[in-house]
Amino acid sequence: MAQIVIFNDMTTLAWSRSSGPYRLATELRKQGYIVQVIEFFWFNAAFAPERVIEAIERFVGPETLLVGFSTTFIRLDASFSILGKMNLLERFRFNQVDPNIYQNDPQTAFLNADYFSDICGRIRARAPRVKLVIGGTRAPATLEDRSPLDITVHGYADQSFLRLVRYLDGKNPFFQYTALPNGKVVLNDDVKAEGFDVNEAYIQWEDQDCLFPEEQLVIEISRGCIFRCTFCSFPLNGKSKNDFLKHKKVLDWEFRRNYDRYGVSRYFFSDDTYNDSPEKMTYMHELLTSLPFKVKFRAYLRQDLIYAHRQEAHQLLESGLETAFFGIESLNYENLKLIGKGIRPEKTLQNLHWLRDTVGWKEKV
């Protein structure tokens, strides 16, 4: 049995599980709590609920304080596609669910579905004092009266989630929260995790997290973005360069431990603009090329910055870049000016051809 259970899911964008629950699990495990994260929840809840029931019966009991649901990768098509790529679909016996209910708003469809209420009811039956919590990037702003959930958590929860668990455990009597008229709770007093030392933060994966060597993990390189694009409402925009860049010793420890224990060497770099400064690129190049194994990674990059600091093209390749996500919002110059990106489309195309053909990214990235 676990004191905290968090249901999670995966995405086809980078073939990765959402790392947020494991970030929280790391903080909670350091405090002595027994935490279990369970994958493929939204997929199983809709198509194979008996698998969710099996997990509930194994990990949820009278000592369970909290069961959480991550909404970051709530899409059914992601899980379905991943299982197909892994040749696992034939092992599943699926219930027939009308796919049309997920087309407009899969999140609302899930939270209002009868089978989700049934799952929540089964959890409460096994854990009388449990609180049901929803979080992640698509967590609802508030909770309706009919919702089977108790609490919705907003923003970065590195600190607030731990405070919540300690409150439920009777160890944090001065816990602050916003109570709605219907008795539900909104936890939104610390959405940016103010004061949390991001530079020292890490995820400590454990055997019970069931990693496999071919898996691609999400690893946080830095948090926040130094830019202020007019179309973007990300709450951590406009930070100073390298404000929240993780310390080299922390990243080195994560890379080495994940490889030594689980054989993992492929990553999706969680960083809003990985190449936001030449100093950071040199910092990461030195770290990654000093490891006794080769890291392969995917990252969000700006092609105009690579062209402006051309050594970065070679540094990225030598560091292990295998997939680049570029923010090319439009090839219409007037549109680009409106959103604060004044680079001309022909320059963007020139940069991409330069990377592929001159630098040598073709068939490598």
Short mmCIF file of C-alpha atoms in Angstrom, two decimals:
data_model
loop_
_atom_site.label_atom_id
_atom_site.label_comp_id
_atom_site.label_asym_id
_atom_site.label_seq_id
_atom_site.Cartn_x
_atom_site.Cartn_y
_atom_site.Cartn_z
CA MET A 1 0.00 0.00 0.00
CA ALA A 2 1.10 3.58 -0.65
CA GLN A 3 0.38 6.76 1.26
CA ILE A 4 0.28 8.78 -1.95
CA VAL A 5 -0.75 7.40 -5.35
CA ILE A 6 -0.46 9.52 -8.50
CA PHE A 7 -1.98 8.43 -11.80
CA ASN A 8 -0.10 9.66 -14.87
CA ASP A 9 0.04 9.22 -18.66
CA MET A 10 2.35 9.65 -21.66
CA THR A 11 2.63 11.74 -24.81
CA THR A 12 3.47 11.04 -28.43
CA LEU A 13 5.23 14.42 -28.77
CA ALA A 14 8.43 12.99 -27.37
CA TRP A 15 7.37 9.45 -26.39
CA SER A 16 7.78 10.35 -22.74
CA ARG A 17 5.86 10.09 -19.52
CA SER A 18 5.01 13.32 -17.74
CA SER A 19 7.79 14.00 -15.24
CA GLY A 20 5.81 16.20 -12.84
CA PRO A 21 4.48 13.36 -10.67
CA TYR A 22 8.01 11.98 -10.27
CA ARG A 23 9.30 15.43 -9.30
CA LEU A 24 6.66 15.46 -6.53
CA ALA A 25 7.36 11.83 -5.64
CA THR A 26 11.04 12.68 -5.15
CA GLU A 27 10.23 15.46 -2.69
CA LEU A 28 7.74 13.28 -0.81
CA ARG A 29 10.02 10.24 -0.67
CA LYS A 30 12.75 12.43 0.83
CA GLN A 31 10.29 13.12 3.67
CA GLY A 32 9.69 9.40 4.22
CA TYR A 33 6.36 9.01 2.40
CA ILE A 34 5.54 5.90 0.37
CA VAL A 35 4.62 7.10 -3.13
CA GLN A 36 3.56 5.14 -6.18
CA VAL A 37 3.16 6.67 -9.65
CA ILE A 38 1.06 4.64 -12.11
CA GLU A 39 1.22 5.17 -15.87
CA PHE A 40 -1.34 4.97 -18.72
CA PHE A 41 -4.19 6.03 -16.43
CA TRP A 42 -6.42 7.98 -18.81
CA PHE A 43 -6.02 5.34 -21.48
CA ASN A 44 -6.81 2.45 -19.14
CA ALA A 45 -9.67 4.30 -17.45
CA ALA A 46 -11.49 4.56 -20.77
CA PHE A 47 -10.52 1.33 -22.49
CA ALA A 48 -9.39 -1.14 -19.81
CA PRO A 49 -10.73 0.02 -16.42
CA GLU A 50 -10.04 -3.37 -14.87
CA ARG A 51 -6.34 -2.47 -15.00
CA VAL A 52 -7.00 0.70 -13.00
CA ILE A 53 -9.06 -1.31 -10.50
CA GLU A 54 -6.19 -3.78 -10.17
CA ALA A 55 -3.81 -0.90 -9.39
CA ILE A 56 -6.23 0.57 -6.86
CA GLU A 57 -6.57 -2.75 -5.07
CA ARG A 58 -2.80 -3.11 -4.92
CA PHE A 59 -1.76 0.37 -3.84
CA VAL A 60 -4.76 2.10 -2.20
CA GLY A 61 -5.81 1.28 1.35
CA PRO A 62 -6.69 2.75 4.77
CA GLU A 63 -3.27 4.43 5.05
CA THR A 64 -3.61 6.28 1.74
CA LEU A 65 -3.80 10.04 2.30
CA LEU A 66 -4.06 11.27 -1.26
CA VAL A 67 -4.68 10.00 -4.78
CA GLY A 68 -3.69 12.41 -7.54
CA PHE A 69 -4.44 12.60 -11.25
CA SER A 70 -2.03 14.34 -13.65
CA THR A 71 -3.75 16.08 -16.58
CA THR A 72 -0.61 17.06 -18.51
CA PHE A 73 -0.96 14.19 -20.99
CA ILE A 74 -4.67 13.51 -20.77
CA ARG A 75 -5.01 12.63 -24.45
CA LEU A 76 -6.14 9.12 -25.31
CA ASP A 77 -4.53 9.13 -28.74
CA ALA A 78 -1.08 9.54 -27.16
CA SER A 79 -1.30 6.37 -25.08
CA PHE A 80 -2.90 4.42 -27.89
CA SER A 81 -0.15 5.42 -30.33
CA ILE A 82 2.64 4.59 -27.88
CA LEU A 83 1.25 1.13 -27.18
CA GLY A 84 0.97 0.53 -30.90
CA LYS A 85 4.62 1.51 -31.45
CA MET A 86 5.63 -0.84 -28.64
CA ASN A 87 3.58 -3.70 -30.16
CA LEU A 88 1.60 -4.01 -26.95
CA LEU A 89 -1.92 -3.41 -28.30
CA GLU A 90 -2.60 -7.11 -28.84
CA ARG A 91 -2.18 -7.70 -25.10
CA PHE A 92 -5.09 -5.39 -24.26
CA ARG A 93 -8.76 -6.20 -24.36
CA PHE A 94 -10.49 -2.87 -24.93
CA ASN A 95 -13.97 -1.74 -24.05
CA GLN A 96 -15.75 -0.01 -26.91
CA VAL A 97 -15.85 3.72 -26.15
CA ASP A 98 -17.36 6.29 -28.50
CA PRO A 99 -14.31 8.29 -29.67
CA ASN A 100 -16.48 11.28 -30.63
CA ILE A 101 -16.83 12.34 -27.00
CA TYR A 102 -13.11 13.14 -26.88
CA GLN A 103 -12.88 15.29 -30.00
CA ASN A 104 -13.84 18.67 -28.55
CA ASP A 105 -12.52 18.61 -25.00
CA PRO A 106 -11.04 15.29 -23.88
CA GLN A 107 -10.37 16.70 -20.43
CA THR A 108 -14.04 17.56 -19.77
CA ALA A 109 -15.12 14.24 -21.26
CA PHE A 110 -12.85 12.35 -18.87
CA LEU A 111 -13.73 14.24 -15.71
CA ASN A 112 -17.47 13.99 -16.36
CA ALA A 113 -17.45 10.37 -17.51
CA ASP A 114 -19.32 7.83 -15.40
CA TYR A 115 -16.33 5.49 -15.31
CA PHE A 116 -14.16 8.23 -13.77
CA SER A 117 -16.70 8.73 -10.98
CA ASP A 118 -16.77 4.97 -10.50
CA ILE A 119 -12.97 4.86 -10.17
CA CYS A 120 -13.07 7.67 -7.60
CA GLY A 121 -15.79 5.84 -5.69
CA ARG A 122 -13.70 2.68 -5.56
CA ILE A 123 -10.77 4.68 -4.20
CA ARG A 124 -12.89 6.22 -1.43
CA ALA A 125 -14.28 2.83 -0.50
CA ARG A 126 -10.76 1.54 0.15
CA ALA A 127 -9.35 4.72 1.74
CA PRO A 128 -11.94 6.48 3.93
CA ARG A 129 -9.79 9.56 4.67
CA VAL A 130 -8.35 9.99 1.16
CA LYS A 131 -8.44 13.28 -0.74
CA LEU A 132 -8.72 13.15 -4.53
CA VAL A 133 -6.50 15.76 -6.19
CA ILE A 134 -6.08 16.85 -9.80
CA GLY A 135 -3.07 18.77 -11.12
CA GLY A 136 -0.82 19.21 -14.11
CA THR A 137 -0.88 21.68 -16.97
CA ARG A 138 -4.55 21.08 -17.81
CA ALA A 139 -6.00 20.97 -14.31
CA PRO A 140 -9.39 22.74 -14.12
CA ALA A 141 -9.52 26.23 -12.62
CA THR A 142 -12.25 25.19 -10.17
CA LEU A 143 -14.23 22.04 -9.38
CA GLU A 144 -17.94 21.67 -10.05
CA ASP A 145 -20.36 20.45 -7.39
CA ARG A 146 -20.80 17.13 -9.17
CA SER A 147 -17.05 16.53 -9.47
CA PRO A 148 -15.84 13.47 -7.53
CA LEU A 149 -12.58 15.34 -6.86
CA ASP A 150 -11.72 17.35 -3.74
CA ILE A 151 -8.78 19.58 -4.70
CA THR A 152 -7.34 21.16 -7.85
CA VAL A 153 -3.68 22.22 -7.81
CA HIS A 154 -2.33 24.94 -10.09
CA GLY A 155 1.19 25.73 -11.24
CA TYR A 156 4.52 24.37 -10.07
CA ALA A 157 3.72 22.23 -7.04
CA ASP A 158 7.24 21.41 -5.77
CA GLN A 159 6.40 23.09 -2.45
CA SER A 160 2.60 23.37 -2.33
CA PHE A 161 1.96 19.67 -2.89
CA LEU A 162 4.32 18.69 -0.08
CA ARG A 163 2.61 21.19 2.22
CA LEU A 164 -0.77 19.70 1.26
CA VAL A 165 0.35 16.14 2.02
CA ARG A 166 1.81 17.20 5.36
CA TYR A 167 -1.49 18.93 6.19
CA LEU A 168 -3.46 15.77 5.38
CA ASP A 169 -0.99 13.86 7.55
CA GLY A 170 -1.64 16.19 10.50
CA LYS A 171 1.83 17.76 10.34
CA ASN A 172 1.02 21.19 8.88
CA PRO A 173 -1.81 22.81 10.90
CA PHE A 174 -1.24 26.27 9.40
CA PHE A 175 -1.70 25.17 5.80
CA GLN A 176 -3.30 27.90 3.63
CA TYR A 177 -5.78 27.13 0.85
CA THR A 178 -8.79 28.59 -0.96
CA ALA A 179 -12.08 26.89 -0.12
CA LEU A 180 -14.92 27.13 -2.65
CA PRO A 181 -18.58 27.49 -1.54
CA ASN A 182 -19.21 23.87 -2.53
CA GLY A 183 -16.49 22.63 -0.19
CA LYS A 184 -13.94 21.95 -2.93
CA VAL A 185 -10.43 23.37 -2.59
CA VAL A 186 -8.28 25.35 -5.03
CA LEU A 187 -4.55 25.32 -4.32
CA ASN A 188 -3.19 28.34 -6.19
CA ASP A 189 -1.26 30.41 -3.65
CA ASP A 190 2.20 29.43 -4.95
CA VAL A 191 1.87 28.69 -8.67
CA LYS A 192 5.49 29.71 -9.39
CA ALA A 193 6.99 27.81 -6.43
CA GLU A 194 8.51 31.05 -5.15
CA GLY A 195 11.67 30.49 -3.16
CA PHE A 196 12.10 26.90 -4.33
CA ASP A 197 15.71 26.17 -5.27
CA VAL A 198 15.27 24.98 -8.86
CA ASN A 199 19.03 24.89 -9.34
CA GLU A 200 19.29 21.99 -6.89
CA ALA A 201 16.09 20.18 -7.91
CA TYR A 202 16.24 16.67 -9.36
CA ILE A 203 14.21 13.54 -9.94
CA GLN A 204 15.42 10.42 -8.18
CA TRP A 205 13.93 7.53 -10.10
CA GLU A 206 13.41 4.30 -8.14
CA ASP A 207 12.92 0.67 -9.16
CA GLN A 208 9.20 0.92 -8.44
CA ASP A 209 8.94 3.55 -11.21
CA CYS A 210 9.54 0.76 -13.74
CA LEU A 211 12.01 2.39 -16.13
CA PHE A 212 13.34 0.47 -19.10
CA PRO A 213 16.64 1.12 -20.92
CA GLU A 214 15.13 2.26 -24.23
CA GLU A 215 12.90 4.80 -22.53
CA GLN A 216 13.27 8.52 -23.08
CA LEU A 217 13.02 10.47 -19.82
CA VAL A 218 12.13 14.11 -19.34
CA ILE A 219 14.87 15.98 -17.48
CA GLU A 220 14.57 19.60 -16.39
CA ILE A 221 17.59 21.63 -17.52
CA SER A 222 16.26 25.02 -16.44
CA ARG A 223 12.91 26.53 -15.57
CA GLY A 224 11.43 29.65 -17.14
CA CYS A 225 12.12 31.62 -20.31
CA ILE A 226 14.20 34.76 -20.85
CA PHE A 227 11.95 35.94 -23.72
CA ARG A 228 8.59 37.73 -23.72
CA CYS A 229 6.88 36.69 -26.95
CA THR A 230 3.61 38.61 -27.21
CA PHE A 231 1.48 35.53 -27.87
CA CYS A 232 2.78 33.61 -24.84
CA SER A 233 1.18 33.66 -21.38
CA PHE A 234 3.70 31.37 -19.70
CA PRO A 235 4.00 32.60 -16.08
CA LEU A 236 7.79 32.33 -15.90
CA ASN A 237 8.60 34.52 -18.90
CA GLY A 238 11.21 37.25 -18.72
CA LYS A 239 13.66 35.62 -16.32
CA SER A 240 17.31 36.60 -16.38
CA LYS A 241 19.82 34.42 -18.22
CA ASN A 242 20.74 31.27 -16.31
CA ASP A 243 18.53 32.25 -13.34
CA PHE A 244 17.08 28.78 -12.97
CA LEU A 245 19.72 26.68 -14.70
CA LYS A 246 20.37 23.53 -12.72
CA HIS A 247 23.78 23.13 -11.19
CA LYS A 248 26.21 21.03 -13.19
CA LYS A 249 26.81 18.62 -10.32
CA VAL A 250 23.05 17.94 -10.08
CA LEU A 251 22.63 17.25 -13.79
CA ASP A 252 25.79 15.14 -13.83
CA TRP A 253 24.44 13.07 -10.94
CA GLU A 254 21.08 12.54 -12.66
CA PHE A 255 22.59 11.50 -16.00
CA ARG A 256 25.05 9.10 -14.39
CA ARG A 257 22.60 7.54 -11.93
CA ASN A 258 19.94 6.97 -14.60
CA TYR A 259 22.49 5.31 -16.87
CA ASP A 260 24.19 3.22 -14.19
CA ARG A 261 20.96 1.97 -12.60
CA TYR A 262 18.58 1.76 -15.55
CA GLY A 263 20.63 2.06 -18.74
CA VAL A 264 18.80 5.25 -19.72
CA SER A 265 20.68 7.63 -22.02
CA ARG A 266 17.89 9.28 -24.08
CA TYR A 267 16.13 12.43 -22.88
CA PHE A 268 13.67 15.14 -23.67
CA PHE A 269 15.17 18.33 -22.24
CA SER A 270 12.54 20.26 -20.33
CA ASP A 271 13.67 23.80 -21.09
CA ASP A 272 11.58 26.45 -22.78
CA THR A 273 14.51 27.65 -24.91
CA TYR A 274 17.48 25.36 -24.48
CA ASN A 275 19.87 27.62 -26.43
CA ASP A 276 18.84 30.92 -24.86
CA SER A 277 22.47 31.96 -24.27
CA PRO A 278 25.91 31.02 -25.66
CA GLU A 279 27.20 30.61 -22.09
CA LYS A 280 24.58 27.98 -21.36
CA MET A 281 25.41 26.08 -24.54
CA THR A 282 29.09 25.94 -23.56
CA TYR A 283 28.11 24.92 -20.01
CA MET A 284 25.96 22.02 -21.27
CA HIS A 285 28.40 21.00 -24.01
CA GLU A 286 31.17 20.62 -21.43
CA LEU A 287 28.90 18.59 -19.15
CA LEU A 288 27.47 16.24 -21.78
CA THR A 289 30.76 15.53 -23.53
CA SER A 290 32.44 14.76 -20.18
CA LEU A 291 30.10 11.82 -19.46
CA PRO A 292 31.49 8.30 -20.03
CA PHE A 293 28.49 7.47 -22.24
CA LYS A 294 26.67 9.23 -25.08
CA VAL A 295 23.47 11.11 -24.26
CA LYS A 296 20.87 11.57 -27.00
CA PHE A 297 18.32 14.32 -26.48
CA ARG A 298 15.46 16.37 -27.91
CA ALA A 299 15.03 20.05 -27.10
CA TYR A 300 13.20 23.28 -27.89
CA LEU A 301 15.58 25.57 -29.78
CA ARG A 302 15.64 28.90 -31.62
CA GLN A 303 17.18 28.56 -35.06
CA ASP A 304 17.94 32.30 -35.33
CA LEU A 305 20.05 32.16 -32.17
CA ILE A 306 21.99 29.18 -33.50
CA TYR A 307 22.72 31.15 -36.67
CA ALA A 308 23.77 34.20 -34.62
CA HIS A 309 26.12 32.07 -32.48
CA ARG A 310 27.27 29.55 -35.05
CA GLN A 311 29.45 27.52 -32.74
CA GLU A 312 26.22 26.29 -31.13
CA ALA A 313 25.35 24.22 -34.22
CA HIS A 314 28.44 22.09 -33.66
CA GLN A 315 28.12 22.10 -29.86
CA LEU A 316 24.57 20.76 -30.08
CA LEU A 317 25.55 18.01 -32.50
CA GLU A 318 28.55 16.97 -30.40
CA SER A 319 26.42 17.05 -27.24
CA GLY A 320 23.97 14.49 -28.63
CA LEU A 321 21.08 16.44 -30.16
CA GLU A 322 18.84 14.10 -32.15
CA THR A 323 15.60 16.10 -32.47
CA ALA A 324 15.15 19.88 -32.61
CA PHE A 325 11.81 21.61 -32.04
CA PHE A 326 11.97 25.11 -33.56
CA GLY A 327 9.42 27.81 -32.79
CA ILE A 328 8.61 28.84 -36.35
CA GLU A 329 5.16 30.30 -35.72
CA SER A 330 4.63 31.65 -39.24
CA LEU A 331 6.26 32.24 -42.62
CA ASN A 332 4.22 35.43 -43.02
CA TYR A 333 6.38 38.45 -42.20
CA GLU A 334 3.48 40.69 -41.11
CA ASN A 335 2.24 38.02 -38.72
CA LEU A 336 5.74 37.57 -37.31
CA LYS A 337 6.04 41.30 -36.61
CA LEU A 338 2.70 41.27 -34.80
CA ILE A 339 3.84 38.56 -32.38
CA GLY A 340 7.22 40.16 -31.77
CA LYS A 341 9.33 37.91 -33.98
CA GLY A 342 10.67 40.12 -36.73
CA ILE A 343 12.89 37.64 -38.54
CA ARG A 344 12.09 37.46 -42.24
CA PRO A 345 10.77 34.09 -43.52
CA GLU A 346 13.49 33.81 -46.13
CA LYS A 347 16.09 34.13 -43.36
CA THR A 348 14.44 31.31 -41.43
CA LEU A 349 14.52 29.05 -44.48
CA GLN A 350 18.14 30.01 -45.10
CA ASN A 351 19.02 29.10 -41.51
CA LEU A 352 17.34 25.71 -41.76
CA HIS A 353 19.12 24.86 -45.01
CA TRP A 354 22.40 26.00 -43.44
CA LEU A 355 21.91 23.67 -40.46
CA ARG A 356 20.94 20.70 -42.58
CA ASP A 357 23.33 21.00 -45.49
CA THR A 358 26.31 23.09 -44.41
CA VAL A 359 26.65 22.22 -40.73
CA GLY A 360 25.78 18.56 -41.35
CA TRP A 361 22.56 17.99 -39.42
CA LYS A 362 21.03 16.14 -42.37
CA GLU A 363 20.20 12.53 -41.41
CA LYS A 364 21.64 13.19 -37.91
CA VAL A 365 19.00 15.51 -36.41
#
